[in-house]
Amino acid sequence: MVSITVENLSKRFGKTVALNDISLKIEAGELFFLLGASGCGKTTLLRHLAGFYSPDKGKILFGSEDVTSTPPHKRNTAMMFQSYALWPHMTVARNIAFGLEERKIPRAEIKQRVIEVLDTVKMTEYSERKINELSGGQQQRTALARALIVRPQCLLLDEPLSNLDAKLRLEMRSEIRRICKQFGLTAVYVTHDQKEALSIADRMAILDAGSVSQVGTAQEIYRSPRTKSVADFIGETNFITGTVKQGNLENYWDVITPYGSFNGRKADPEWIPEAGDSVTLSIRPEAFMLSETNPGINAITGKMASLTYLGEIAQYGISLEDGELLQIAALNPSILHQPGELQYHASANRDDVILIRDATS
Ligand code: ATP
């Protein structure tokens, strides 16, 4: 197992700053995700780890070894792409063996390793099938086997599941985690799919315009986003602007908003909010409780404008006095509140009201 350290990595393509002074430490054996909006630099960073790009500035270390100038085939990484890049007319076994044949490994050893890796990805019975006779999921398993057979110390995955349907994606994401843990791989995984990341990541980094906005576990990122873009990118949220009224009271702050006073906590450890600071509050839809009586604290009042029933949750839109719409999600709803003229009060626990510094985007 090997850790990956990225130090002050920068890369430009012409005028585009693809990576802007990125520093990250990925622990040995960790399943680490890179997330962020399209064009934020995820694939560029992954390709630097593989050695396909060299940075303008900065370093990459595998363990204590500086690999910044090491060519791809000497890094002991394997990359799995969105398009699996398999040879359609060759058998599964030949596709998998190819990487070892190139490395001049003895035939008997190749045969043994192909058998082992086919078993790992549950493809033994398909070993003699041609790629164009396989389903999408089976092709994906073959591509994974081909990456694993070279016994990489790092597995780099670029949107590996994006060609699969929703059900297969669910199945394969837990397979990928199982395999990474079984082999003790340090894996870096790029995706657009936040559910994929939330469900299997040990930790993740959210990138924004070539910079790292936040690194943490799924729960840290979801419950304690430090910037508006992180709060917005992972899950749904409501933003309410306000001004800090009172300083630190056991790590909770009072904030005055156009809808009333809120008490909440901040997520950024490097920031101490002060009276008069402009802030944005982030409150998740499922953090709100609905009632017909006003609980007085941390509550917003409005009329029910919309109801969408989705079985396990009901999504409500509460229309506020100024025309803004508050999104609320009620889990396991037994009673449904209908749109109409009745006033509702939506209140949130102070641990679910997150203060975000307004200077951050
Ligand atoms: P997506 O989610 O859409 O795949 P991404 O986060 O992986 O996006 P990158 O592919 O890393 O983003 O691209 C980062 C930025 O660098 C983008 O603005 C992109 O247009 C630019 N870029 C990437 N590769 C090149 C290249 N080879 N030449 C020029 N510009 C590039």
PDB file of N, CA and C and ligand atoms in Angstrom, residues 11-14 16-19 36-45 47 53 82 158-159 190-192 207, ligand 1:
ATOM      1  N   LYS A  11      -1.172  23.461 -13.231  1.00  0.00           N
ATOM      2  CA  LYS A  11      -1.089  23.133 -14.647  1.00  0.00           C
ATOM      3  C   LYS A  11      -1.978  24.084 -15.450  1.00  0.00           C
ATOM      4  N   ARG A  12      -1.388  24.642 -16.501  1.00  0.00           N
ATOM      5  CA  ARG A  12      -2.161  25.482 -17.436  1.00  0.00           C
ATOM      6  C   ARG A  12      -2.194  24.810 -18.786  1.00  0.00           C
ATOM      7  N   PHE A  13      -3.311  24.976 -19.488  1.00  0.00           N
ATOM      8  CA  PHE A  13      -3.380  24.622 -20.904  1.00  0.00           C
ATOM      9  C   PHE A  13      -3.626  25.939 -21.620  1.00  0.00           C
ATOM     10  N   GLY A  14      -2.604  26.523 -22.225  1.00  0.00           N
ATOM     11  CA  GLY A  14      -2.757  27.852 -22.826  1.00  0.00           C
ATOM     12  C   GLY A  14      -3.177  28.825 -21.739  1.00  0.00           C
ATOM     13  N   THR A  16      -5.994  28.523 -20.013  1.00  0.00           N
ATOM     14  CA  THR A  16      -6.837  27.864 -19.006  1.00  0.00           C
ATOM     15  C   THR A  16      -5.990  27.352 -17.847  1.00  0.00           C
ATOM     16  N   VAL A  17      -6.362  27.797 -16.638  1.00  0.00           N
ATOM     17  CA  VAL A  17      -5.687  27.264 -15.448  1.00  0.00           C
ATOM     18  C   VAL A  17      -6.470  26.020 -15.032  1.00  0.00           C
ATOM     19  N   ALA A  18      -5.923  24.846 -15.331  1.00  0.00           N
ATOM     20  CA  ALA A  18      -6.650  23.598 -15.036  1.00  0.00           C
ATOM     21  C   ALA A  18      -6.453  23.182 -13.582  1.00  0.00           C
ATOM     22  N   LEU A  19      -5.241  23.356 -13.059  1.00  0.00           N
ATOM     23  CA  LEU A  19      -4.955  23.064 -11.647  1.00  0.00           C
ATOM     24  C   LEU A  19      -4.232  24.268 -11.053  1.00  0.00           C
ATOM     25  N   GLY A  36     -16.549  17.474  -8.411  1.00  0.00           N
ATOM     26  CA  GLY A  36     -16.654  18.903  -8.713  1.00  0.00           C
ATOM     27  C   GLY A  36     -17.327  19.089 -10.057  1.00  0.00           C
ATOM     28  N   ALA A  37     -17.717  20.309 -10.329  1.00  0.00           N
ATOM     29  CA  ALA A  37     -18.445  20.614 -11.559  1.00  0.00           C
ATOM     30  C   ALA A  37     -17.579  20.316 -12.780  1.00  0.00           C
ATOM     31  N   SER A  38     -18.215  20.175 -13.914  1.00  0.00           N
ATOM     32  CA  SER A  38     -17.511  19.899 -15.162  1.00  0.00           C
ATOM     33  C   SER A  38     -16.431  20.962 -15.411  1.00  0.00           C
ATOM     34  N   GLY A  39     -15.234  20.517 -15.768  1.00  0.00           N
ATOM     35  CA  GLY A  39     -14.158  21.459 -16.080  1.00  0.00           C
ATOM     36  C   GLY A  39     -13.362  21.927 -14.879  1.00  0.00           C
ATOM     37  N   CYS A  40     -13.629  21.355 -13.673  1.00  0.00           N
ATOM     38  CA  CYS A  40     -12.934  21.862 -12.470  1.00  0.00           C
ATOM     39  C   CYS A  40     -11.527  21.302 -12.321  1.00  0.00           C
ATOM     40  N   GLY A  41     -11.168  20.287 -13.146  1.00  0.00           N
ATOM     41  CA  GLY A  41      -9.788  19.799 -13.110  1.00  0.00           C
ATOM     42  C   GLY A  41      -9.609  18.366 -12.624  1.00  0.00           C
ATOM     43  N   LYS A  42     -10.701  17.635 -12.431  1.00  0.00           N
ATOM     44  CA  LYS A  42     -10.623  16.272 -11.872  1.00  0.00           C
ATOM     45  C   LYS A  42      -9.764  15.349 -12.742  1.00  0.00           C
ATOM     46  N   THR A  43     -10.112  15.286 -14.043  1.00  0.00           N
ATOM     47  CA  THR A  43      -9.393  14.381 -14.933  1.00  0.00           C
ATOM     48  C   THR A  43      -7.945  14.816 -15.094  1.00  0.00           C
ATOM     49  N   THR A  44      -7.716  16.121 -15.142  1.00  0.00           N
ATOM     50  CA  THR A  44      -6.339  16.619 -15.267  1.00  0.00           C
ATOM     51  C   THR A  44      -5.509  16.161 -14.070  1.00  0.00           C
ATOM     52  N   LEU A  45      -6.069  16.220 -12.878  1.00  0.00           N
ATOM     53  CA  LEU A  45      -5.336  15.786 -11.686  1.00  0.00           C
ATOM     54  C   LEU A  45      -5.071  14.282 -11.752  1.00  0.00           C
ATOM     55  N   ARG A  47      -4.807  12.415 -14.359  1.00  0.00           N
ATOM     56  CA  ARG A  47      -3.805  12.132 -15.400  1.00  0.00           C
ATOM     57  C   ARG A  47      -2.398  12.498 -14.939  1.00  0.00           C
ATOM     58  N   TYR A  53       0.432  13.515 -17.772  1.00  0.00           N
ATOM     59  CA  TYR A  53       0.759  14.945 -17.861  1.00  0.00           C
ATOM     60  C   TYR A  53       1.886  15.249 -16.883  1.00  0.00           C
ATOM     61  N   GLN A  82     -13.605   5.624 -18.620  1.00  0.00           N
ATOM     62  CA  GLN A  82     -15.035   5.615 -18.921  1.00  0.00           C
ATOM     63  C   GLN A  82     -15.327   4.677 -20.111  1.00  0.00           C
ATOM     64  N   ASP A 158     -11.502   6.733 -13.834  1.00  0.00           N
ATOM     65  CA  ASP A 158     -12.103   7.949 -14.401  1.00  0.00           C
ATOM     66  C   ASP A 158     -13.506   7.642 -14.883  1.00  0.00           C
ATOM     67  N   GLU A 159     -14.506   8.013 -14.092  1.00  0.00           N
ATOM     68  CA  GLU A 159     -15.912   7.767 -14.422  1.00  0.00           C
ATOM     69  C   GLU A 159     -16.140   6.312 -14.858  1.00  0.00           C
ATOM     70  N   VAL A 190     -12.631   9.415 -10.024  1.00  0.00           N
ATOM     71  CA  VAL A 190     -13.263  10.652 -10.505  1.00  0.00           C
ATOM     72  C   VAL A 190     -14.695  10.348 -10.921  1.00  0.00           C
ATOM     73  N   THR A 191     -15.615  11.140 -10.447  1.00  0.00           N
ATOM     74  CA  THR A 191     -17.004  10.952 -10.872  1.00  0.00           C
ATOM     75  C   THR A 191     -17.782  12.262 -10.829  1.00  0.00           C
ATOM     76  N   HIS A 192     -18.906  12.263 -11.576  1.00  0.00           N
ATOM     77  CA  HIS A 192     -19.881  13.350 -11.469  1.00  0.00           C
ATOM     78  C   HIS A 192     -20.967  12.981 -10.474  1.00  0.00           C
ATOM     79  N   LEU A 207     -13.384  19.837  -5.852  1.00  0.00           N
ATOM     80  CA  LEU A 207     -12.585  20.812  -6.596  1.00  0.00           C
ATOM     81  C   LEU A 207     -13.497  21.873  -7.180  1.00  0.00           C
TER      82      LEU A 207
HETATM   83  P1  ATP B   1     -15.390  16.876 -16.688  1.00  0.00           P
HETATM   84  O1  ATP B   1     -16.130  16.592 -15.418  1.00  0.00           O
HETATM   85  O2  ATP B   1     -16.212  17.634 -17.672  1.00  0.00           O
HETATM   86  O3  ATP B   1     -14.710  15.671 -17.272  1.00  0.00           O
HETATM   87  P2  ATP B   1     -12.976  17.759 -15.361  1.00  0.00           P
HETATM   88  O4  ATP B   1     -13.240  18.277 -13.992  1.00  0.00           O
HETATM   89  O5  ATP B   1     -12.413  16.378 -15.466  1.00  0.00           O
HETATM   90  O6  ATP B   1     -14.258  17.920 -16.275  1.00  0.00           O
HETATM   91  P3  ATP B   1     -10.630  18.565 -16.837  1.00  0.00           P
HETATM   92  O7  ATP B   1     -10.847  17.628 -17.988  1.00  0.00           O
HETATM   93  O8  ATP B   1      -9.565  18.214 -15.887  1.00  0.00           O
HETATM   94  O9  ATP B   1     -11.984  18.800 -16.051  1.00  0.00           O
HETATM   95  O10 ATP B   1     -10.367  20.015 -17.450  1.00  0.00           O
HETATM   96  C1  ATP B   1     -10.017  21.139 -16.651  1.00  0.00           C
HETATM   97  C2  ATP B   1      -9.892  22.339 -17.560  1.00  0.00           C
HETATM   98  O11 ATP B   1      -8.752  22.202 -18.413  1.00  0.00           O
HETATM   99  C3  ATP B   1     -11.073  22.543 -18.488  1.00  0.00           C
HETATM  100  O12 ATP B   1     -11.297  23.921 -18.636  1.00  0.00           O
HETATM  101  C4  ATP B   1     -10.613  21.919 -19.792  1.00  0.00           C
HETATM  102  O13 ATP B   1     -11.245  22.527 -20.893  1.00  0.00           O
HETATM  103  C5  ATP B   1      -9.118  22.196 -19.779  1.00  0.00           C
HETATM  104  N1  ATP B   1      -8.350  21.139 -20.449  1.00  0.00           N
HETATM  105  C6  ATP B   1      -8.253  19.844 -20.055  1.00  0.00           C
HETATM  106  N2  ATP B   1      -7.427  19.148 -20.861  1.00  0.00           N
HETATM  107  C7  ATP B   1      -6.998  20.016 -21.805  1.00  0.00           C
HETATM  108  C8  ATP B   1      -6.100  19.919 -22.918  1.00  0.00           C
HETATM  109  N3  ATP B   1      -5.489  18.766 -23.216  1.00  0.00           N
HETATM  110  N4  ATP B   1      -5.903  21.029 -23.660  1.00  0.00           N
HETATM  111  C9  ATP B   1      -6.502  22.202 -23.350  1.00  0.00           C
HETATM  112  N5  ATP B   1      -7.336  22.361 -22.300  1.00  0.00           N
HETATM  113  C10 ATP B   1      -7.590  21.300 -21.528  1.00  0.00           C
END
